[in-house]
Tab-separated table of C-alpha atoms and ligand atoms in Angstrom:
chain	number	residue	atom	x	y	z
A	1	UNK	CA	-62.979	105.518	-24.709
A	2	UNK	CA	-62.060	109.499	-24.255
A	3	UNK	CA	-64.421	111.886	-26.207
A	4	UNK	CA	-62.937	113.350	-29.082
A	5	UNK	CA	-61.502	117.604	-28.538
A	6	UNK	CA	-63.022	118.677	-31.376
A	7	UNK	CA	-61.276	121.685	-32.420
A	8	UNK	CA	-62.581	123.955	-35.738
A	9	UNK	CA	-59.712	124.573	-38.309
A	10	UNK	CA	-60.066	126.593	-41.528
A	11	UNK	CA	-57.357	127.682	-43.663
A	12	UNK	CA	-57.002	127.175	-47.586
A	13	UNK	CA	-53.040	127.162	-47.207
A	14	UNK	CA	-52.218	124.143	-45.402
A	15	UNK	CA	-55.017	121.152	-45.662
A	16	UNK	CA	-56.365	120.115	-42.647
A	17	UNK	CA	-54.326	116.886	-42.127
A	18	UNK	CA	-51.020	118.255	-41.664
A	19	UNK	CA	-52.236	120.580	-38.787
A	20	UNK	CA	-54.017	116.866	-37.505
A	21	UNK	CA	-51.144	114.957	-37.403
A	22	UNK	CA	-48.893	117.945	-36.480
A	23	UNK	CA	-51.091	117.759	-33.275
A	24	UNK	CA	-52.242	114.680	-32.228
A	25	UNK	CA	-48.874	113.465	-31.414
A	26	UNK	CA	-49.226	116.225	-28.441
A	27	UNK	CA	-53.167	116.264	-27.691
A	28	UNK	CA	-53.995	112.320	-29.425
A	29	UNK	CA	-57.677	112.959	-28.980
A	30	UNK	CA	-57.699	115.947	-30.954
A	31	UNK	CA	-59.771	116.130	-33.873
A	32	UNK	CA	-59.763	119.237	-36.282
A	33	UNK	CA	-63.317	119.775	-37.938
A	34	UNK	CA	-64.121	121.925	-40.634
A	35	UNK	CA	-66.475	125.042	-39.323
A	36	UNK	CA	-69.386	123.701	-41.291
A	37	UNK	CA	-68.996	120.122	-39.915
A	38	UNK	CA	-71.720	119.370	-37.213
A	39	UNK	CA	-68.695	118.824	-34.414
A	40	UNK	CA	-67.852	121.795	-34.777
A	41	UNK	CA	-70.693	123.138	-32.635
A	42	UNK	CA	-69.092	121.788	-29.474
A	43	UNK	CA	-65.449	123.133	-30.255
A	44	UNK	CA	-64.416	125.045	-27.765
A	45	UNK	CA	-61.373	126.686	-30.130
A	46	UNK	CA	-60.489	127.736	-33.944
A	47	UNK	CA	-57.293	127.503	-35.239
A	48	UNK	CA	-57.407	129.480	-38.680
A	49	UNK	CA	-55.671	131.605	-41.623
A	50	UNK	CA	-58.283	134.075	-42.971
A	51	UNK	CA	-61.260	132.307	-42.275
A	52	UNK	CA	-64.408	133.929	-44.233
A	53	UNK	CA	-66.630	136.768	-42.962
A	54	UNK	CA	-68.784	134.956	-39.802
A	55	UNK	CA	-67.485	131.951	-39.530
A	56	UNK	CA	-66.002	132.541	-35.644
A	57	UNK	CA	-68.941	134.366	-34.933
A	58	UNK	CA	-71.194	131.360	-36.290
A	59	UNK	CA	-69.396	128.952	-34.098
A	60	UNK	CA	-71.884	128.678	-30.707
A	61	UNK	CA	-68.853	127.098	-28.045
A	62	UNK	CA	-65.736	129.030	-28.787
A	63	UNK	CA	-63.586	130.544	-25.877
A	64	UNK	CA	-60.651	131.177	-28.348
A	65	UNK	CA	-59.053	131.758	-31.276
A	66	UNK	CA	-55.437	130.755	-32.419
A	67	UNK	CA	-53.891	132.348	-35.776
A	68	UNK	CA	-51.998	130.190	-37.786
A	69	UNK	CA	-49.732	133.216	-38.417
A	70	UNK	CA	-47.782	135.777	-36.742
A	71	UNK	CA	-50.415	138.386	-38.261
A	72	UNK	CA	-53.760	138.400	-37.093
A	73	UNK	CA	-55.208	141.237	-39.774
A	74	UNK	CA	-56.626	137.755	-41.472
A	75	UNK	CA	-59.235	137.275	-38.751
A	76	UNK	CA	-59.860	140.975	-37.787
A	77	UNK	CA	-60.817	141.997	-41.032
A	78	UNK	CA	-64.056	140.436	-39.952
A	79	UNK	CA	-66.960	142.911	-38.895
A	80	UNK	CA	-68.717	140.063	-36.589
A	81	UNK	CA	-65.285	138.598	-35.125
A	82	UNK	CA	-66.282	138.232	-31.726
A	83	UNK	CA	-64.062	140.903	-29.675
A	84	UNK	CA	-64.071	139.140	-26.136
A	85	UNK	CA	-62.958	135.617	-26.994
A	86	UNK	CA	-59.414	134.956	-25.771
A	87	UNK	CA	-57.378	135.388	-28.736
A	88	UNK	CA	-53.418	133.946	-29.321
A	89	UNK	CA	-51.603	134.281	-32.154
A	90	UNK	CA	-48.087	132.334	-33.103
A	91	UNK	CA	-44.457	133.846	-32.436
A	92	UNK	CA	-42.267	130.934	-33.780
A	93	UNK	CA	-38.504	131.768	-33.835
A	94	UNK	CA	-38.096	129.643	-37.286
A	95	UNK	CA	-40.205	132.174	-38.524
A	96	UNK	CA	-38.346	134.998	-37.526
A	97	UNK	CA	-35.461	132.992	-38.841
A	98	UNK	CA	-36.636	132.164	-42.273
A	99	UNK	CA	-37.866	136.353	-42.735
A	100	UNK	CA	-34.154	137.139	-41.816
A	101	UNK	CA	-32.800	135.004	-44.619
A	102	UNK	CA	-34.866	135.962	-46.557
A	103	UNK	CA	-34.615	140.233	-45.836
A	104	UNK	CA	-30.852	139.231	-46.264
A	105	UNK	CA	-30.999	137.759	-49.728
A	106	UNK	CA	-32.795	140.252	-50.872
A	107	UNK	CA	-30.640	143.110	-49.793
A	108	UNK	CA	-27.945	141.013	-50.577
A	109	UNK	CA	-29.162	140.569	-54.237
A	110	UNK	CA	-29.452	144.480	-54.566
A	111	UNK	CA	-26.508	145.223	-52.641
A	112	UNK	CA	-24.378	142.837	-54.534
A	113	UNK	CA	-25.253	144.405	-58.264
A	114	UNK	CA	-26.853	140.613	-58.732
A	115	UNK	CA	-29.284	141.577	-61.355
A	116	UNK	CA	-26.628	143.751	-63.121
A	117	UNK	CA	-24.261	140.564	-63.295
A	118	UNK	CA	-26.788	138.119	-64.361
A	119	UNK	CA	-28.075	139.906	-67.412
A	120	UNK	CA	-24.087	140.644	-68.478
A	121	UNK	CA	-23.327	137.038	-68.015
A	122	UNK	CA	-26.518	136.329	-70.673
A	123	UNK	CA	-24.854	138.589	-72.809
A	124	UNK	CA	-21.423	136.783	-72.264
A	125	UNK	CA	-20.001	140.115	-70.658
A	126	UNK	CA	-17.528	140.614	-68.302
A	127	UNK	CA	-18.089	143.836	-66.124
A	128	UNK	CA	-16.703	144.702	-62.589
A	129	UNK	CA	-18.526	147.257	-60.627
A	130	UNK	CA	-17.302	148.206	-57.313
A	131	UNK	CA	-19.537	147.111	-54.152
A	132	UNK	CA	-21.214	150.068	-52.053
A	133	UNK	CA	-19.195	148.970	-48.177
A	134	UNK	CA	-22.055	147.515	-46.377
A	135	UNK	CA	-21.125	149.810	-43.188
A	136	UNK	CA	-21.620	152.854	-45.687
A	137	UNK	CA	-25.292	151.022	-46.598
A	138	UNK	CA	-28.252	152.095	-44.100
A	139	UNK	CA	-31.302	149.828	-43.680
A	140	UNK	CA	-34.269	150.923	-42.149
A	141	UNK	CA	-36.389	148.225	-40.404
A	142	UNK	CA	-39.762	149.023	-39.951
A	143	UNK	CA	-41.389	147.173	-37.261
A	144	UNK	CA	-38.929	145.464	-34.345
A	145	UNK	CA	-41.185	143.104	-32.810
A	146	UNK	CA	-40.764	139.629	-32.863
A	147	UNK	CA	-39.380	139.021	-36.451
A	148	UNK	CA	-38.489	142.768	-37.219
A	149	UNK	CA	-35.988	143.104	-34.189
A	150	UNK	CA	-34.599	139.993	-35.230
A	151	UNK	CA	-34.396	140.343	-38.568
A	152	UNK	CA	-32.735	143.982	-37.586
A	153	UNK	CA	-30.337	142.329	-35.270
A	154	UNK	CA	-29.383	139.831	-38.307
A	155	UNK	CA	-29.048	143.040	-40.906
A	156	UNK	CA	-26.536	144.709	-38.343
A	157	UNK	CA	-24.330	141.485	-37.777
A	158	UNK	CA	-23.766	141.426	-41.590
A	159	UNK	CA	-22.452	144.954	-41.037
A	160	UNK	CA	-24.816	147.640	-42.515
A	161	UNK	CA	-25.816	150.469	-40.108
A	162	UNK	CA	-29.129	149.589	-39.467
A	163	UNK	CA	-32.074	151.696	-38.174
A	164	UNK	CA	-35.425	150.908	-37.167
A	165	UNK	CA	-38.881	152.081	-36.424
A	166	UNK	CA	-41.194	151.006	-33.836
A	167	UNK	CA	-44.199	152.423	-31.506
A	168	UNK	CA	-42.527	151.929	-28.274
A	169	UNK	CA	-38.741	152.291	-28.062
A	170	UNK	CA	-36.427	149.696	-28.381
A	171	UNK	CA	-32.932	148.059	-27.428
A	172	UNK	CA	-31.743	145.802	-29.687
A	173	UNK	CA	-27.647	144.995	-30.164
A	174	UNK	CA	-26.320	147.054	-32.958
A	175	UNK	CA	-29.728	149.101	-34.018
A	176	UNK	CA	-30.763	152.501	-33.532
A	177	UNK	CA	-34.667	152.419	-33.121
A	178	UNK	CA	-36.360	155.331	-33.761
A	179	UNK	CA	-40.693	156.035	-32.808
A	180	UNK	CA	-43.007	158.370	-33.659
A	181	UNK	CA	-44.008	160.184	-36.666
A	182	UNK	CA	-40.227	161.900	-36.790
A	183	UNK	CA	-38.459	158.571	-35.991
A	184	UNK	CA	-40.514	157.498	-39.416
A	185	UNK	CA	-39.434	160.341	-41.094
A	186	UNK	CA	-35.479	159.633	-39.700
A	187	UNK	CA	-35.890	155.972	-41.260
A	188	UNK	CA	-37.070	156.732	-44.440
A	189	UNK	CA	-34.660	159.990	-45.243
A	190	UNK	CA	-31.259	158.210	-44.095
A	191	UNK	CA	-32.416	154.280	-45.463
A	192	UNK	CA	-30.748	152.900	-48.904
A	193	UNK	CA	-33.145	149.753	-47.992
A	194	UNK	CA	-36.564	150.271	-46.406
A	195	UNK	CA	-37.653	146.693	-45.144
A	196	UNK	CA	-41.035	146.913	-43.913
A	197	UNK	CA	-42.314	143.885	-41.389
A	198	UNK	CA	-45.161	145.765	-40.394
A	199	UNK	CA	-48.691	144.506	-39.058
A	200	UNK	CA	-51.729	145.177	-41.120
A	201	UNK	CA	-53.722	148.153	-39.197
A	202	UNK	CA	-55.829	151.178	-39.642
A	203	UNK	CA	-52.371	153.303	-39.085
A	204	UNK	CA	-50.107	151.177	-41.577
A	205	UNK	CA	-53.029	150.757	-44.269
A	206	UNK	CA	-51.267	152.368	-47.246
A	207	UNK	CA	-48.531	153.806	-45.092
A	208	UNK	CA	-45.971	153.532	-48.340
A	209	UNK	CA	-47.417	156.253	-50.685
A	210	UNK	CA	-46.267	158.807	-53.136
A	211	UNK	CA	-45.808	161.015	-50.408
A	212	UNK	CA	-43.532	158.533	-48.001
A	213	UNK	CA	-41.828	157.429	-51.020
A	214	UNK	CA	-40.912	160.705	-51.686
A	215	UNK	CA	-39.005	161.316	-48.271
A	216	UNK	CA	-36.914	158.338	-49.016
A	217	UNK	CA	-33.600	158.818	-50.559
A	218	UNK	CA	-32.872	158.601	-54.121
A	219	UNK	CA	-31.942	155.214	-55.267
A	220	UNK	CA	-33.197	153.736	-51.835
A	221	UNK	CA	-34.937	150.330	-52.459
A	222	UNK	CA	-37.753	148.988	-51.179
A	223	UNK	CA	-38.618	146.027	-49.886
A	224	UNK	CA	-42.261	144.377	-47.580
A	225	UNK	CA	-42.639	141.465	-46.328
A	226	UNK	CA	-45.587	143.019	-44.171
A	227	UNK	CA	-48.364	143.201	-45.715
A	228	UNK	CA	-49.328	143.915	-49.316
A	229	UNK	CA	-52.153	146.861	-47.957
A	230	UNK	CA	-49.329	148.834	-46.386
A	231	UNK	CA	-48.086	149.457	-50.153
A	232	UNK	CA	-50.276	151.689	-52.753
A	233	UNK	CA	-48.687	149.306	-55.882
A	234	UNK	CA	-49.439	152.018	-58.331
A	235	UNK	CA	-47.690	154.873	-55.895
A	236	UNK	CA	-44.391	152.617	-55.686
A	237	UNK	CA	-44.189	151.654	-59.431
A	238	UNK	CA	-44.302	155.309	-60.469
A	239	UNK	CA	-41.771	156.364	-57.692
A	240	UNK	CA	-39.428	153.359	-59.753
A	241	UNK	CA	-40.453	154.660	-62.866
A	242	UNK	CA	-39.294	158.047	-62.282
A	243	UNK	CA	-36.036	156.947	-60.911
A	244	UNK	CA	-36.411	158.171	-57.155
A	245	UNK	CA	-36.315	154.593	-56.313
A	246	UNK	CA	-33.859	151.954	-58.022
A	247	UNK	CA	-36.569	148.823	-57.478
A	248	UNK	CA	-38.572	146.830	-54.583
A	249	UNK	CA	-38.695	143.480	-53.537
A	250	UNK	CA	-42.309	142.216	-52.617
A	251	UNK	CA	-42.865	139.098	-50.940
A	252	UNK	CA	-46.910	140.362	-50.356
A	253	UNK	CA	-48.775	142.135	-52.642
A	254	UNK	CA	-52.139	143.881	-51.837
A	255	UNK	CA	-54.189	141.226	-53.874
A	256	UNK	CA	-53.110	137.545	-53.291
A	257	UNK	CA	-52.289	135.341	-55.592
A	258	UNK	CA	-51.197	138.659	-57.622
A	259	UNK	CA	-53.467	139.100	-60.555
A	260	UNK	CA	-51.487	137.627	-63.589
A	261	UNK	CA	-52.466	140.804	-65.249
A	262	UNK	CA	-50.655	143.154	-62.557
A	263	UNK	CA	-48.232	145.887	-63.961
A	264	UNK	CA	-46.201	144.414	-60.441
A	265	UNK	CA	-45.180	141.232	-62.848
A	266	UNK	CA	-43.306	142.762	-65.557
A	267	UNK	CA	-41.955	145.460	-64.115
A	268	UNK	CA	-37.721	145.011	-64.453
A	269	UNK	CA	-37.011	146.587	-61.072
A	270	UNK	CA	-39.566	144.507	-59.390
A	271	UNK	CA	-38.880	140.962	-57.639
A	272	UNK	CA	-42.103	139.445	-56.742
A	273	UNK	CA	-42.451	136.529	-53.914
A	274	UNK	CA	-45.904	134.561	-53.391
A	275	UNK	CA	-46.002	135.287	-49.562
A	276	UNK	CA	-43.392	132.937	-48.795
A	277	UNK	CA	-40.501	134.555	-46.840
A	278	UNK	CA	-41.319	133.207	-43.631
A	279	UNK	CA	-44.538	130.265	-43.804
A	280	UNK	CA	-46.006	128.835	-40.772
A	281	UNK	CA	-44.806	125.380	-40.151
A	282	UNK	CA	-46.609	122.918	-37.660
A	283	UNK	CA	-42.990	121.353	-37.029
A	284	UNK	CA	-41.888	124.368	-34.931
A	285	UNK	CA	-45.279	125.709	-33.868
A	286	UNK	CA	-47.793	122.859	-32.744
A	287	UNK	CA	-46.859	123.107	-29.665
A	288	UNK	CA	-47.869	126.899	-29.001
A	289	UNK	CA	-51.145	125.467	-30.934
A	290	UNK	CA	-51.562	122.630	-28.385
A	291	UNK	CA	-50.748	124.777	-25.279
A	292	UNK	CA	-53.164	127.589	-26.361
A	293	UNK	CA	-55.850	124.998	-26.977
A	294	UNK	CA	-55.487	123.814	-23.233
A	295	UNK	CA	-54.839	127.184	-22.079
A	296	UNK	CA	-58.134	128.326	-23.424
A	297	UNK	CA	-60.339	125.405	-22.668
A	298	UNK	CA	-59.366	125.857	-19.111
A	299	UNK	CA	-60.329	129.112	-18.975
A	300	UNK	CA	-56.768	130.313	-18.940
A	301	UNK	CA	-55.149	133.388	-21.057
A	302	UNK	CA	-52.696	131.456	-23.580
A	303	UNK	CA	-49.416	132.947	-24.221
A	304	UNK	CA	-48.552	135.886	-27.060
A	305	UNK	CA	-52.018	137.408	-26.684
A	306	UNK	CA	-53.225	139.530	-29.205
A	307	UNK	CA	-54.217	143.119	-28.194
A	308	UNK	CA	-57.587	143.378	-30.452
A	309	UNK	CA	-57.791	147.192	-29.721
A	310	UNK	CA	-54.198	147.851	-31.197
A	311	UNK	CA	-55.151	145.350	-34.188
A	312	UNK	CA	-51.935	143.424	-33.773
B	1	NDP	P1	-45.263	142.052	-33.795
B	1	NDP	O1	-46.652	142.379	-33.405
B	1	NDP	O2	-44.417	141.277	-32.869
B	1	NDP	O3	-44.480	143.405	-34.151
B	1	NDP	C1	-45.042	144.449	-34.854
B	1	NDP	C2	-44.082	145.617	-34.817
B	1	NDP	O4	-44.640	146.704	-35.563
B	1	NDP	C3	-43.844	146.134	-33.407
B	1	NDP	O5	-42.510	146.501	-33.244
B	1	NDP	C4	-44.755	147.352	-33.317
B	1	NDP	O6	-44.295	148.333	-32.413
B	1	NDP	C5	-44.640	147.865	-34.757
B	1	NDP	N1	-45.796	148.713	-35.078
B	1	NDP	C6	-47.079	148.341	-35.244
B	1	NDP	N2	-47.852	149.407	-35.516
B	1	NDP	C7	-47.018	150.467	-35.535
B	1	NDP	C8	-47.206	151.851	-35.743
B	1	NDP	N3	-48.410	152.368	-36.003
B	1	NDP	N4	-46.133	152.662	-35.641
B	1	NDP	C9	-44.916	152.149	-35.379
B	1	NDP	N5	-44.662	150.850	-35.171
B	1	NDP	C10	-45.707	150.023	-35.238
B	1	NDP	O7	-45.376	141.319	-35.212
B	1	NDP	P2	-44.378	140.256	-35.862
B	1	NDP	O8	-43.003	140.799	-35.811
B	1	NDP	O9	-44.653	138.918	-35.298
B	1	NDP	O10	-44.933	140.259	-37.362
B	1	NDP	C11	-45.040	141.479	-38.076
B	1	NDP	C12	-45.850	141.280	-39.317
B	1	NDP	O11	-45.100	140.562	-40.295
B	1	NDP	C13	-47.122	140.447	-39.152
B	1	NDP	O12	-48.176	141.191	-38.607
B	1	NDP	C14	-47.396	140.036	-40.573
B	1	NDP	O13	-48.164	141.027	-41.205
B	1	NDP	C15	-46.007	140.004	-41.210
B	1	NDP	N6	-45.580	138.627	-41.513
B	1	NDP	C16	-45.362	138.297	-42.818
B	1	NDP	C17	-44.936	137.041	-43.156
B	1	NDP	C18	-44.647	136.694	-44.559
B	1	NDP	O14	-44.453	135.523	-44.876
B	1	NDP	N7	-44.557	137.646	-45.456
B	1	NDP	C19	-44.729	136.006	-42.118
B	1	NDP	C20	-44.965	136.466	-40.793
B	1	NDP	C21	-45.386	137.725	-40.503
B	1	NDP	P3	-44.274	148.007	-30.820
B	1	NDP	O15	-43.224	146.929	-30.652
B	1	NDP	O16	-43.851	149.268	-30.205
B	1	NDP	O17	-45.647	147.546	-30.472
């Protein structure tokens, strides 16, 4: 009989048995083991989602790590994450995919006067604005790499000019990508939508303030499906308030679940998401998990590395 490959898995979003049988049909001696479970001393690897504070570092085998999410600010966050284990996180086109549809929708929604018609049709009223022409309509993508430069490439097909912001520069069909403070500047001064799909770092940490939200253009709208730290909540909800902005869409929020007492809730130019417009799904990913796991336990660097010093 073949030793179990005891592998440590923590997340609280998906329970431990769909990851399981996600994977054993591709590695069937796998077994996932909770960090606390005595196995989990000889696991070589952790798959995880925002494991809490010490529990890589407390695990004495590990050569790796594997995010069960395109963002690795869940596992970085931790002081004692050990810095030199090999370290992969997931790039899964459905993702990408599923952000686009859903960056779409909501521009669409705005774009499309939705929440103007569905409160007149309460009221039984029949009213006929005229739509803004979507090549007339700039949106701003901020962050092109792997979902943001597809989710820019998507926004351009459906015809708006679209812009976009990155560290290094860019070439993606139908998108002019701008870097650099002024290229962040550029986005936010000519956008009507702002779509952040930023990483979580020390340089995006409250990025959208009263001051950037000031630079963008009266009536833009806003809308993150980054990270709810890259947004100071109170900042954006006065910028509404006050009219410089006609509304956001937020599919994360800096506090998760959101506080049923947040202003965020109730707010009538607010749309609030629970963190769902693209979710990691061990149909299309288990096997990056599976061939990071053997990548790492033979010493190997795994594919879609993350660069610890950067933070993403
Ligand atoms: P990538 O690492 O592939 O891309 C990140 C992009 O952000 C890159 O283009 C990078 O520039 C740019 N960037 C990072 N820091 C800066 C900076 N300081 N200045 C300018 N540009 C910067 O990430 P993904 O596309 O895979 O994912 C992006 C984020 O989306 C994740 O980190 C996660 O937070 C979020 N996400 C949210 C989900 C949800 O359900 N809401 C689902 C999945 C992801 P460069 O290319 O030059 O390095």
């Amino acid at each position: 009989m073949v030793a179990p490959l005891y592998i440590a898995y923590h997340s609280n979003d998906d329970p431990m048995e769909y990851w399981q049988q996600g994977l054993e049909m591709l590695l069937p001696d796998i077994r996932l083991v909770a960090p606390d479970a005595p196995e989990a001393q000889k696991a070589e690897v952790i798959i995880t989602w925002d494991p809490p504070e010490g529990t890589i570092a407390g695990l004495p085998s590990l050569k790796g790590v594997i995010s069960l999410a395109q963002g690795v600010d869940h596992i970085l966050k931790d002081p004692a994450f050990p810095r030199h284990l090999k370290f992969a996180r997931l790039i899964d086109p459905y993702m990408s995919e599923a952000m686009a549809e859903w960056v779409l929708l909501s521009i669409l929604e705005k774009h499309r006067d939705s929440e103007i018609y569905r409160e007149a049709s309460t009221r039984k009223e029949w009213i006929r604005l005229r739509p803004r022409v979507a090549a007339d309509t700039c949106v701003a993508v901020m962050g092109l790499g792997a979902i943001g430069s597809h989710v820019a490439e998507k926004v351009a097909m459906m015809g708006f000019r679209t812009i976009g912001w990155a560290r290094s520069s860019k070439s993606i069909p139908g998108v002019t990508a701008h870097t650099g403070d002024e290229g962040f500047s550029t986005c936010l001064e000519e956008a009507d939508f702002v779509v952040s799909i930023l990483p979580l770092t020390e340089e995006t940490r409250d990025l959208f303030n009263a001051q950037t939200f000031a630079k963008m253009k009266n009536g833009a709208f806003f809308i993150n499906s980054g990270r709810g730290l890259q947004v100071v909540e109170d900042d954006l909800i006065k910028a509404i308030d006050k009219g410089h902005l006609s509304g956001a869409t937020l599919d994360v929020t800096r506090i998760e679940p959101l506080p049923k007492e947040s202003p965020l809730w109730e707010h009538p130019h607010i749309c609030i998401w629970p963190h769902v417009s693209a979710q990691t799904n061990a149909d299309t990913a288990a096997h990056q998990v599976a061939d990071a796991i053997l990548a790492i336990r033979s010493g190997k660097d795994p594919e879609n590395v993350v660069n610890v010093d950067r933070g993403y």
